[in-house]
Short mmCIF file of C-alpha atoms in Angstrom, two decimals:
data_model
loop_
_atom_site.label_atom_id
_atom_site.label_comp_id
_atom_site.label_asym_id
_atom_site.label_seq_id
_atom_site.Cartn_x
_atom_site.Cartn_y
_atom_site.Cartn_z
CA ALA Y 12 45.88 -22.68 -16.51
CA ASN Y 13 47.36 -19.56 -18.02
CA LYS Y 14 48.92 -17.40 -15.33
CA GLN Y 15 48.62 -13.67 -15.94
CA TYR Y 16 49.99 -10.76 -13.98
CA PHE Y 17 48.38 -7.31 -13.91
CA PHE Y 18 49.47 -3.92 -12.67
CA GLY Y 19 46.14 -2.24 -12.15
CA LYS Y 20 44.26 -3.45 -15.20
CA GLU Y 21 47.31 -3.69 -17.43
CA PRO Y 22 48.58 -7.17 -18.22
CA VAL Y 23 52.33 -7.41 -17.66
CA SER Y 24 55.07 -9.97 -17.40
CA ILE Y 25 56.53 -10.82 -13.97
CA GLU Y 26 59.66 -8.79 -14.82
CA VAL Y 27 57.62 -5.71 -15.85
CA LEU Y 28 55.48 -6.15 -12.72
CA ARG Y 29 58.55 -5.86 -10.54
CA THR Y 30 59.64 -2.70 -12.38
CA LYS Y 31 56.23 -1.09 -12.10
CA ILE Y 32 55.93 -1.93 -8.38
CA GLU Y 33 59.42 -0.48 -7.83
CA GLN Y 34 58.62 2.72 -9.70
CA LYS Y 35 55.26 3.26 -7.96
CA ALA Y 36 56.86 2.57 -4.53
CA LYS Y 37 59.41 5.35 -5.09
CA SER Y 38 56.62 7.88 -5.44
CA GLU Y 39 54.83 6.92 -2.19
CA GLN Y 40 55.66 7.42 1.49
CA ASP Y 41 54.58 4.03 2.83
CA PRO Y 42 53.72 1.91 -0.17
CA THR Y 43 51.37 -1.07 0.18
CA VAL Y 44 50.55 -3.48 -2.63
CA VAL Y 45 47.24 -5.32 -2.58
CA LEU Y 46 47.35 -8.73 -4.29
CA ASN Y 47 44.11 -9.86 -5.82
CA VAL Y 48 44.67 -13.50 -6.51
CA ASP Y 49 42.31 -16.03 -7.98
CA LYS Y 50 41.91 -19.02 -5.66
CA THR Y 51 43.15 -21.37 -8.41
CA VAL Y 52 46.55 -19.73 -8.52
CA PRO Y 53 49.29 -22.02 -7.08
CA VAL Y 54 50.88 -20.74 -3.86
CA ASP Y 55 54.30 -20.76 -5.62
CA ASN Y 56 53.10 -17.98 -7.97
CA VAL Y 57 51.77 -15.87 -5.08
CA VAL Y 58 55.06 -16.28 -3.24
CA GLN Y 59 56.96 -15.19 -6.33
CA VAL Y 60 55.07 -11.92 -6.32
CA MET Y 61 55.28 -11.50 -2.55
CA ASN Y 62 59.02 -11.97 -2.80
CA ILE Y 63 59.18 -8.92 -5.03
CA GLY Y 64 57.60 -6.90 -2.19
CA ASN Y 65 59.99 -8.45 0.31
CA ASP Y 66 63.01 -7.60 -1.88
CA LEU Y 67 61.85 -4.05 -2.27
CA LYS Y 68 60.79 -3.69 1.40
CA ILE Y 69 57.19 -3.03 0.41
CA LYS Y 70 54.22 -4.17 2.43
CA MET Y 71 52.01 -6.60 0.53
CA ILE Y 72 48.44 -7.65 1.43
CA LEU Y 73 46.68 -10.66 0.03
CA ALA Y 74 43.06 -9.73 -0.69
CA THR Y 75 40.43 -12.44 -0.64
CA SER Y 76 37.14 -12.35 -2.45
CA PRO Y 77 33.90 -12.68 -0.46
CA LYS Y 78 32.20 -16.12 -0.51
#
């Protein structure tokens, strides 16, 4: 499977994703990132993105799609 990262609707690399999250977080009081993750995505990839939030001290929420 081809893993893709998006910031909003914009496809980005994992490095650019980190930069965009960092920039957006600076402009908000209590930033929260909502991760919309396809159920086929390996946990390792989800953890990689969640670690960005952890490094930047940003709250991250994993959103699930309804059944």
